XYZ file of N, CA and C in Angstrom:
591
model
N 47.635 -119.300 -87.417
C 48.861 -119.094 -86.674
C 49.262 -117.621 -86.777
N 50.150 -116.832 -86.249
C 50.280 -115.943 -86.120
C 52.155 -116.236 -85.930
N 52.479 -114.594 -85.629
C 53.874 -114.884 -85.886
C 54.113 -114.687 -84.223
N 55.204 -115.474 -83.691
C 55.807 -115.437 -82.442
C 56.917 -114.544 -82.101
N 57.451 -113.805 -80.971
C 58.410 -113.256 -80.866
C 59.030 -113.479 -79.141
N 60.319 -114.387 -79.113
C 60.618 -114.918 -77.604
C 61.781 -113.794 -77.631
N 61.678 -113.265 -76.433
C 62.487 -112.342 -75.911
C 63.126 -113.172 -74.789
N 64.777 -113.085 -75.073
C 65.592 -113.504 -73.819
C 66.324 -112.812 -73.391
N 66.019 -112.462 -72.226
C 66.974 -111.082 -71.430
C 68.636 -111.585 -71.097
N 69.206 -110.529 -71.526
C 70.976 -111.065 -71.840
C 71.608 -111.242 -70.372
N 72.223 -112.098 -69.964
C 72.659 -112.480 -69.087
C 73.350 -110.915 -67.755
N 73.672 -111.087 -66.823
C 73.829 -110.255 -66.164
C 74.933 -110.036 -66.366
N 75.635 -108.666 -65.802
C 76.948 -108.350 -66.283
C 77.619 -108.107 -64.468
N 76.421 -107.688 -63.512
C 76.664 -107.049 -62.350
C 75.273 -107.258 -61.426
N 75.503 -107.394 -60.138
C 74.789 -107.388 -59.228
C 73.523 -106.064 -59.736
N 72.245 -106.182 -59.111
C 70.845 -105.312 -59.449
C 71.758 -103.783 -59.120
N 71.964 -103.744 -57.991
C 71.825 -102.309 -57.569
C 73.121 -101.862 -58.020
N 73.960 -102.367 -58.852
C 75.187 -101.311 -59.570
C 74.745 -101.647 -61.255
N 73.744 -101.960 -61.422
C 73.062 -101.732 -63.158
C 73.268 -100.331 -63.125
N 73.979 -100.035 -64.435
C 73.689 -98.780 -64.847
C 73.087 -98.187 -66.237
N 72.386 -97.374 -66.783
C 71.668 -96.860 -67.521
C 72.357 -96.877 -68.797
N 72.134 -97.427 -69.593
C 72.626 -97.724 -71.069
C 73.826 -98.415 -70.697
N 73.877 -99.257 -70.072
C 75.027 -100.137 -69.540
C 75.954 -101.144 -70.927
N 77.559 -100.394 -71.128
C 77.939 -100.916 -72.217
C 79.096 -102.057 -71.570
N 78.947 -101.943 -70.079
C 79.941 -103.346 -69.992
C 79.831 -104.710 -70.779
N 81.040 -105.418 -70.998
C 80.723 -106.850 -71.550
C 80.227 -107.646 -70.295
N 80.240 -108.691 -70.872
C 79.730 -109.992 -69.940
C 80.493 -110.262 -69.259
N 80.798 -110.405 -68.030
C 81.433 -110.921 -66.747
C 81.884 -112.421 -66.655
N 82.458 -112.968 -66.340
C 82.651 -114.198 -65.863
C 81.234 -114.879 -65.397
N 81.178 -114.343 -64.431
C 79.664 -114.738 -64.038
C 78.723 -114.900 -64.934
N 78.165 -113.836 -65.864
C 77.325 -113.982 -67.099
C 77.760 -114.722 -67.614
N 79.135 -115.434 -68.496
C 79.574 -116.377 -68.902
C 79.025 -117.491 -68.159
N 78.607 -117.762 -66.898
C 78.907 -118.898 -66.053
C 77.418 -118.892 -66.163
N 76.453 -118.138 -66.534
C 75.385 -118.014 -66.361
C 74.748 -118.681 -67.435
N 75.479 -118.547 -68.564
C 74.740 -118.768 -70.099
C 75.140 -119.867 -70.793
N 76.064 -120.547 -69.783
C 76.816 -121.901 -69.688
C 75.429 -122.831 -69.333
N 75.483 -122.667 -67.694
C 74.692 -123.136 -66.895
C 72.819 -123.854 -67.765
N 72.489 -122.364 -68.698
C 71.296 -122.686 -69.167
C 71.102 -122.943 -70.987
N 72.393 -122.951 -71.082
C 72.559 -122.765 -72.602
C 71.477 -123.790 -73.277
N 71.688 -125.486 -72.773
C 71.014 -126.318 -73.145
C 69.608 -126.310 -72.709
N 68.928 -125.499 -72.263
C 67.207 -125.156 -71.887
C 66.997 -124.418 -73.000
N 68.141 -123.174 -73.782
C 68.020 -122.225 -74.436
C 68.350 -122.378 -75.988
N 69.133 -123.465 -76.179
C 69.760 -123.520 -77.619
C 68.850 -124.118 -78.372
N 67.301 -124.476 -78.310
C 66.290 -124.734 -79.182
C 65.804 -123.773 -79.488
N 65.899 -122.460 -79.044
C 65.733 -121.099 -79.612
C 66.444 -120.842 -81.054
N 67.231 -121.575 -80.863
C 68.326 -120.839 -82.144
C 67.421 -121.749 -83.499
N 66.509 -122.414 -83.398
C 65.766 -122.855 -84.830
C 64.718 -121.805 -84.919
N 64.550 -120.715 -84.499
C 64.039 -119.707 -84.901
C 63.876 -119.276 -86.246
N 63.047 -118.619 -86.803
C 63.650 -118.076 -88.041
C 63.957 -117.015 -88.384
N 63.949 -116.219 -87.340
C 64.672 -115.012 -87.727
C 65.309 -115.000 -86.180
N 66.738 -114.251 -86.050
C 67.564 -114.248 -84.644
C 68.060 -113.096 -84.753
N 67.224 -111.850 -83.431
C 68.131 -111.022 -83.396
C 69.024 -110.461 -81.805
N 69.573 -108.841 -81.834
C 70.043 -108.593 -80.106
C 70.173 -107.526 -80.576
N 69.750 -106.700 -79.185
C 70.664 -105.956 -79.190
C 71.689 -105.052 -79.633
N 71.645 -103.707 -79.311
C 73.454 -103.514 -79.955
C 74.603 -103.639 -78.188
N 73.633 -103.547 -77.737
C 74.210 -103.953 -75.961
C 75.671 -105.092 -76.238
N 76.727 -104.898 -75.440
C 77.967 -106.024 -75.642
C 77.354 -107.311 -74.819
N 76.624 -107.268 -73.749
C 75.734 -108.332 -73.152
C 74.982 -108.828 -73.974
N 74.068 -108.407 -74.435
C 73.114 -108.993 -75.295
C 73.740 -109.521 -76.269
N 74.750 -108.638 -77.076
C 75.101 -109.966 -78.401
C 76.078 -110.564 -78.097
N 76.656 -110.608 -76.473
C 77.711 -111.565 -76.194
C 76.831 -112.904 -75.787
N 75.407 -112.613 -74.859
C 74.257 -113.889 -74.742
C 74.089 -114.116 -75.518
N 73.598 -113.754 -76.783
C 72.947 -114.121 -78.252
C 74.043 -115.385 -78.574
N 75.437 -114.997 -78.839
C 76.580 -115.577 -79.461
C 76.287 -116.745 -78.650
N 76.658 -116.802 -77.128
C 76.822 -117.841 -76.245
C 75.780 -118.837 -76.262
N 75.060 -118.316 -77.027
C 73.616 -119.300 -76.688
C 73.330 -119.850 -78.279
N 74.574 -119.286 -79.295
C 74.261 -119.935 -80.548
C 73.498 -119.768 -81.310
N 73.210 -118.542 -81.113
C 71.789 -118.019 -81.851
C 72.432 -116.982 -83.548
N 74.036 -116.530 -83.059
C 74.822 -115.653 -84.465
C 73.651 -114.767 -84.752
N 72.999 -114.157 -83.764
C 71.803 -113.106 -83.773
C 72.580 -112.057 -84.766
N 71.179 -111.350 -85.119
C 71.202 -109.371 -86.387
C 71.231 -108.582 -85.290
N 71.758 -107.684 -84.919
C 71.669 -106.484 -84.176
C 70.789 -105.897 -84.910
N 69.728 -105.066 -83.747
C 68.844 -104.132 -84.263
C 69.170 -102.917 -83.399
N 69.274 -102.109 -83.769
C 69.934 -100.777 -83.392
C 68.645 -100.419 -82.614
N 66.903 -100.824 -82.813
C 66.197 -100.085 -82.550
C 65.557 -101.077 -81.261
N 66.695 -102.317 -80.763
C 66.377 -103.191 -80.155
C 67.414 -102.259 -78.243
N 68.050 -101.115 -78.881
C 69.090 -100.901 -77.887
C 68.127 -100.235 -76.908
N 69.122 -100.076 -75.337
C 68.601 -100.179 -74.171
C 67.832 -97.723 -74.422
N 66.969 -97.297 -73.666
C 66.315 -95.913 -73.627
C 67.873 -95.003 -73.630
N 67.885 -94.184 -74.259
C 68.808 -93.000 -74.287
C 68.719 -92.106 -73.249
N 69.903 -92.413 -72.171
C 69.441 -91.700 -70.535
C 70.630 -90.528 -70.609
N 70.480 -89.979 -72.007
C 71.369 -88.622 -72.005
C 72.683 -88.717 -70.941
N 72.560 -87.660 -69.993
C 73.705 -87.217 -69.037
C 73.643 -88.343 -68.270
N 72.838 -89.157 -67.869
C 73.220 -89.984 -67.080
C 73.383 -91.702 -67.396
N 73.725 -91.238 -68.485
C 74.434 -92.779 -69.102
C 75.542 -93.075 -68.511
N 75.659 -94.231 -67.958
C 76.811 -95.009 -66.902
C 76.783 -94.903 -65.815
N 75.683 -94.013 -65.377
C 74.947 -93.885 -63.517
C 74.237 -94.996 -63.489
N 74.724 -94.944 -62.231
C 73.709 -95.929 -61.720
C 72.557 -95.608 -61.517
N 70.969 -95.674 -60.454
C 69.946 -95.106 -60.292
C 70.355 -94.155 -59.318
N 71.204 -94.750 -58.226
C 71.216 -94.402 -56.784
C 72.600 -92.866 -57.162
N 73.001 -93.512 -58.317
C 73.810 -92.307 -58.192
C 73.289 -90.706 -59.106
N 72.826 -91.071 -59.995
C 71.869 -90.254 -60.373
C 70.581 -89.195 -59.610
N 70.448 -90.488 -58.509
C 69.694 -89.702 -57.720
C 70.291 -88.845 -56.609
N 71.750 -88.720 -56.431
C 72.610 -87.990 -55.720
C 72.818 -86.894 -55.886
N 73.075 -86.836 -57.288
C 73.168 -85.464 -58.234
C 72.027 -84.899 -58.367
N 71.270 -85.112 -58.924
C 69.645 -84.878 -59.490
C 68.719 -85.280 -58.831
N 68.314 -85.022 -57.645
C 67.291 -85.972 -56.768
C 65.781 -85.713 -57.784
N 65.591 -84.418 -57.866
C 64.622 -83.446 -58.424
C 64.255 -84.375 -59.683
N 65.136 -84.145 -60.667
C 64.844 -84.560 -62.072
C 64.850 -86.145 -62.276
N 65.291 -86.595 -61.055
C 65.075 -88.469 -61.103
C 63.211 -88.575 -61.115
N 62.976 -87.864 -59.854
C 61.657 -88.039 -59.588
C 60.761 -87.775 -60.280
N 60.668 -86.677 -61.122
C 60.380 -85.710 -62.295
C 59.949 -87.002 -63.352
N 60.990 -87.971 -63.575
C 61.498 -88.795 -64.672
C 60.488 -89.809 -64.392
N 60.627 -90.411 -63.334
C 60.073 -91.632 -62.107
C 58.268 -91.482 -62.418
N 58.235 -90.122 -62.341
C 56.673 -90.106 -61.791
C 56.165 -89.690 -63.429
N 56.859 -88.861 -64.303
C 55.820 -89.175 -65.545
C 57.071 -89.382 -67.499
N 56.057 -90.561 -67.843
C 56.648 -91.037 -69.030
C 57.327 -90.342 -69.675
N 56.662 -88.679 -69.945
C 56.992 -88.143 -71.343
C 58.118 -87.237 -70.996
N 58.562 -87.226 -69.524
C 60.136 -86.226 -69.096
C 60.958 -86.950 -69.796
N 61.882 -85.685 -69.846
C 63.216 -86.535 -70.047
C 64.345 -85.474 -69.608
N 64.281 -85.487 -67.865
C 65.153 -84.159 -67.746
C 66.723 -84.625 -67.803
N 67.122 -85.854 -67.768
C 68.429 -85.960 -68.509
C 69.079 -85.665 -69.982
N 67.545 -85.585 -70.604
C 68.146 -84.613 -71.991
C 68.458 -86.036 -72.959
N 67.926 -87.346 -72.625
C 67.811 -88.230 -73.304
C 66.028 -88.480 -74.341
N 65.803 -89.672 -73.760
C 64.587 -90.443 -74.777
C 63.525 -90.493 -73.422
N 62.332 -90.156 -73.391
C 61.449 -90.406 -72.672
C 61.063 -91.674 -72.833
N 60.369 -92.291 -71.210
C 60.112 -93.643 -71.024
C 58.959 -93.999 -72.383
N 57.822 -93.014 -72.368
C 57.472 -93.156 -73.349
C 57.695 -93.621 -74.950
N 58.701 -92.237 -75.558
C 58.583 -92.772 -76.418
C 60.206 -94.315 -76.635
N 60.722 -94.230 -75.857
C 61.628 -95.074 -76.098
C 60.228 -97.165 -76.137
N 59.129 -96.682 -75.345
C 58.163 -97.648 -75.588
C 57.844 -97.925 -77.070
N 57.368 -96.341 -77.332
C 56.563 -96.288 -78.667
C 58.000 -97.490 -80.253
N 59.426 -96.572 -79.556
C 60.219 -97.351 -80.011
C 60.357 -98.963 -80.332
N 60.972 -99.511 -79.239
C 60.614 -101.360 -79.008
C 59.259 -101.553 -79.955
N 58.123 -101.025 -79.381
C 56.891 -101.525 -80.139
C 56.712 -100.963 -81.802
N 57.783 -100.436 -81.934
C 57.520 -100.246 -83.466
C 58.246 -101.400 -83.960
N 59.842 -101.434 -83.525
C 60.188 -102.747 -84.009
C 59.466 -104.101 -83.431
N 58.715 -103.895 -83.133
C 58.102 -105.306 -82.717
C 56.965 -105.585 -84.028
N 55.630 -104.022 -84.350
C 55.021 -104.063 -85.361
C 55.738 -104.344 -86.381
N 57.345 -104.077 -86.979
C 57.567 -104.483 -88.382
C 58.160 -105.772 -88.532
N 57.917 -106.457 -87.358
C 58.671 -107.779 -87.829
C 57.761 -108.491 -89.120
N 58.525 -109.129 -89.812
C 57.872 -110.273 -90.682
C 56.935 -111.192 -90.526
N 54.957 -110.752 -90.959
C 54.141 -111.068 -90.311
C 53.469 -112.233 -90.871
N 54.595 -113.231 -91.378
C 54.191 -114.622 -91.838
C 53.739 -114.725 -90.834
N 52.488 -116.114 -91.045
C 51.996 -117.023 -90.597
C 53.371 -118.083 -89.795
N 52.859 -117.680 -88.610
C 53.664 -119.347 -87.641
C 55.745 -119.323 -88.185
N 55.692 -117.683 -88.386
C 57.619 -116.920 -88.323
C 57.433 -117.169 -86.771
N 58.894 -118.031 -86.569
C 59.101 -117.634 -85.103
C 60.363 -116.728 -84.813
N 60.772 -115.746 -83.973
C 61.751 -115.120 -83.849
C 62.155 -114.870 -82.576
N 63.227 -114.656 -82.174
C 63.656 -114.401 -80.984
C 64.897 -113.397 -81.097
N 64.901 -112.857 -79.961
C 65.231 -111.613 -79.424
C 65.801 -111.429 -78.356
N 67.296 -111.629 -77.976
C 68.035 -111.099 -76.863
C 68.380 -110.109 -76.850
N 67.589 -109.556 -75.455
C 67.677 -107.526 -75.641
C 68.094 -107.468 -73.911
N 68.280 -106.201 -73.412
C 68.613 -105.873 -71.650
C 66.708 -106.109 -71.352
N 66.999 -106.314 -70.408
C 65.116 -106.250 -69.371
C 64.457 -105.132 -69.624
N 65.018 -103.995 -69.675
C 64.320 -102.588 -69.972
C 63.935 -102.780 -71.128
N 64.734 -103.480 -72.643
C 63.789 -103.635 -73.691
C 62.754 -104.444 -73.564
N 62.815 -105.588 -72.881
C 61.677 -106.350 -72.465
C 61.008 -105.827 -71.660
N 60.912 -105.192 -70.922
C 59.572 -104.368 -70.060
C 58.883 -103.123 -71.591
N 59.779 -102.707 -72.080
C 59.296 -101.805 -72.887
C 58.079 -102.455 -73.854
N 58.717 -103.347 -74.483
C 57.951 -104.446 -75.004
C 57.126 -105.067 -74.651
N 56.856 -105.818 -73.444
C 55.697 -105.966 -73.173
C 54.521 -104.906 -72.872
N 54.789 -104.009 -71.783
C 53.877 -102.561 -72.174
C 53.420 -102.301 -73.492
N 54.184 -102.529 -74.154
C 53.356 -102.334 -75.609
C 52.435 -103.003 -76.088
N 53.192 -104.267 -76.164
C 52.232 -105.305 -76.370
C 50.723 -105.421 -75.473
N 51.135 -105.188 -74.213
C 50.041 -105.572 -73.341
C 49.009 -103.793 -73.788
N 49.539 -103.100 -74.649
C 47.952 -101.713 -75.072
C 48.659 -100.818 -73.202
N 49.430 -101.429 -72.008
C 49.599 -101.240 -70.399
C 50.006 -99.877 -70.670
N 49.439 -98.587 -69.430
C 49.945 -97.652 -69.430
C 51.191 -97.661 -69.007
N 52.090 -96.433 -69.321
C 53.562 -96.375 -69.715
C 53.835 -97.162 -67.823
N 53.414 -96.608 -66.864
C 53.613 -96.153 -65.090
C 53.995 -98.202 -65.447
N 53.231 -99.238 -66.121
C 53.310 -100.400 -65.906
C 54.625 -101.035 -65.673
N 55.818 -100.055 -66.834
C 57.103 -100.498 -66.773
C 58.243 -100.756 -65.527
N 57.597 -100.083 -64.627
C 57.998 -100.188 -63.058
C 57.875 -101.159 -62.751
N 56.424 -101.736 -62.743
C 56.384 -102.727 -62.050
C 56.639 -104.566 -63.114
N 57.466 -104.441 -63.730
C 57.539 -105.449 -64.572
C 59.144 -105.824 -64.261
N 59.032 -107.195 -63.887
C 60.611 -107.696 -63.359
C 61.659 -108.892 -64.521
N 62.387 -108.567 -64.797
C 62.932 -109.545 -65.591
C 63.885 -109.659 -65.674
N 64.756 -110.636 -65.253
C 65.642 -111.641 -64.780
C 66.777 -112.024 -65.552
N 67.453 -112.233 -65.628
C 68.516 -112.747 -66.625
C 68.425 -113.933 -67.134
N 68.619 -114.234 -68.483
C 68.003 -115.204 -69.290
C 66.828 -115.796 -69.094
N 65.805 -115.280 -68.915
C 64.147 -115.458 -68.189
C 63.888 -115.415 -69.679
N 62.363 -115.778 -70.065
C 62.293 -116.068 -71.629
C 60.619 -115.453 -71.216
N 60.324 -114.487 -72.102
C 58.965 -114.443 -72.652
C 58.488 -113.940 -73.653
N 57.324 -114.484 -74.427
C 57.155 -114.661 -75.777
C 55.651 -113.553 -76.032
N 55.456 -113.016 -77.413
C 54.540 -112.670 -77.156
C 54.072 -113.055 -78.813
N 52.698 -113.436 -79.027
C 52.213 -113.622 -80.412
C 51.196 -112.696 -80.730
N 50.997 -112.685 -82.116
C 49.951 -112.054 -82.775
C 50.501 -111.446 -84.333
N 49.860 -109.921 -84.304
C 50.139 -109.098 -85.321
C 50.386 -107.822 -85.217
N 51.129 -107.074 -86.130
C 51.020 -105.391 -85.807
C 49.775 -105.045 -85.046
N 49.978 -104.419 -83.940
C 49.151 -103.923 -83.125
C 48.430 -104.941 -82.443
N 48.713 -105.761 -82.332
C 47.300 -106.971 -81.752
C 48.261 -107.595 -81.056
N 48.956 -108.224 -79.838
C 50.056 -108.472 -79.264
C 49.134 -109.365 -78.150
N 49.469 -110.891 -77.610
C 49.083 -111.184 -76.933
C 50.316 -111.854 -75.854
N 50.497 -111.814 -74.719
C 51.258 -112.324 -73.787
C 51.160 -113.746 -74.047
N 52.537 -114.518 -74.058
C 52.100 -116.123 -74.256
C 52.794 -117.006 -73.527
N 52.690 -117.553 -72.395
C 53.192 -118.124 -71.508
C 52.870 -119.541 -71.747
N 54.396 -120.412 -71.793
C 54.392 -121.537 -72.742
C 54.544 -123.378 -70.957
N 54.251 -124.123 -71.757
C 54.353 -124.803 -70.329
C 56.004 -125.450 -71.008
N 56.803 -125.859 -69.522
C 58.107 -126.664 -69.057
C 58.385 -127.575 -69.808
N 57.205 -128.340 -69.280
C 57.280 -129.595 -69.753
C 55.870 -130.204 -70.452
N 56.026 -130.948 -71.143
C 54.766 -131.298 -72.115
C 54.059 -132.429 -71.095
N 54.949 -133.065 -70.171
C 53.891 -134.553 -68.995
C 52.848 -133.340 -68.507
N 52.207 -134.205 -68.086
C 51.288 -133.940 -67.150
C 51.324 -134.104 -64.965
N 50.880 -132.690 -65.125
C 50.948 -132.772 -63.730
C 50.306 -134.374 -63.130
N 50.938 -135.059 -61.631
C 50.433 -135.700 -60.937
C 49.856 -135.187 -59.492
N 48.745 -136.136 -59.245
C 47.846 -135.403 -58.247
C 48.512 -135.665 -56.840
């Protein structure tokens, strides 16, 4: 056995296209209504044995809602987007068309004067290598989607450009097993019946 790690992306706070970059709003009504809705798909998570989030107010307001009384990991928080923390993309790219693209097209910029896509990767995947590498530890992890894209890139060995194209959803669940450095994607089935023909 190996040790497990389920990542659940913290409920939404706001429609896609007004997300903003290190986003410290709380949870919305809606996110409330959201983590209501799936709590009981989600609250067998909380027999985990280790529960963490986030320092995001979303993430450890999902964590709470979902009964999990998650650890904040400071090294679980969303990339450091310097000057343009609380922009949106679209507005960032108003101001800065130049240095968005700059950012967009390679990992190791960081012309906002924050954390490169890079190493904010190398980040997530370090706390992912020091988790507690008992045999068949399960743990879970409510972080924003950007820590979960970060995280899987890691896991998956995927060049940094992969994090673009990786989509993740609000309270969407994916798990990944193994060991420091050895990370395998683990996609679990619904339901235990069996399909009918």
């Amino acid at each position: 056995m190996a040790l497990r790690v389920t990542f659940v992306a913290a409920a939404g706070s706001s429609t896609v296209l007004s997300e903003r970059f290190e986003d410290s709003r709380p949870l919305d009504q809606a996110g409330w209504s959201e983590v209501q809705r799936v709590a009981h798909e989600l609250l067998p998570l909380a027999a985990a044995d280790l529960r963490y989030c986030s320092p995001a107010p979303r993430s450890r307001a999902t964590g709470e809602g979902l009964g999990y009384a998650p650890l904040v990991q400071l090294a679980l928080r969303d990339c450091d987007m310097g000057r343009w923390r609380g922009l949106t993309l679209g507005e960032a790219m108003a101001r800065e068309p130049e240095a968005v693209d700059a950012w967009l097209a390679d990992p190791r910029s960081t012309p906002h004067g924050g954390e490169s896509l890079l190493d904010f990767i190398g980040r997530v995947g370090n706390w992912l290598d020091t988790r507690p590498a008992e045999d068949g530890c399960r743990v879970v992890a409510v972080a924003e989607p950007s820590v979960i894209r970060a995280a899987l890139v890691y896991a998956l060995k995927a060049p940094p450009g992969t994090y673009w194209n990786i989509d993740v959803r609000s309270l969407s669940t994916i798990s990944v097993a193994g060991r420091p450095g050895r990370w395998s994607l683990r996609l679990e089935s619904v339901s235990a019946q069996p399909l009918r023909a």
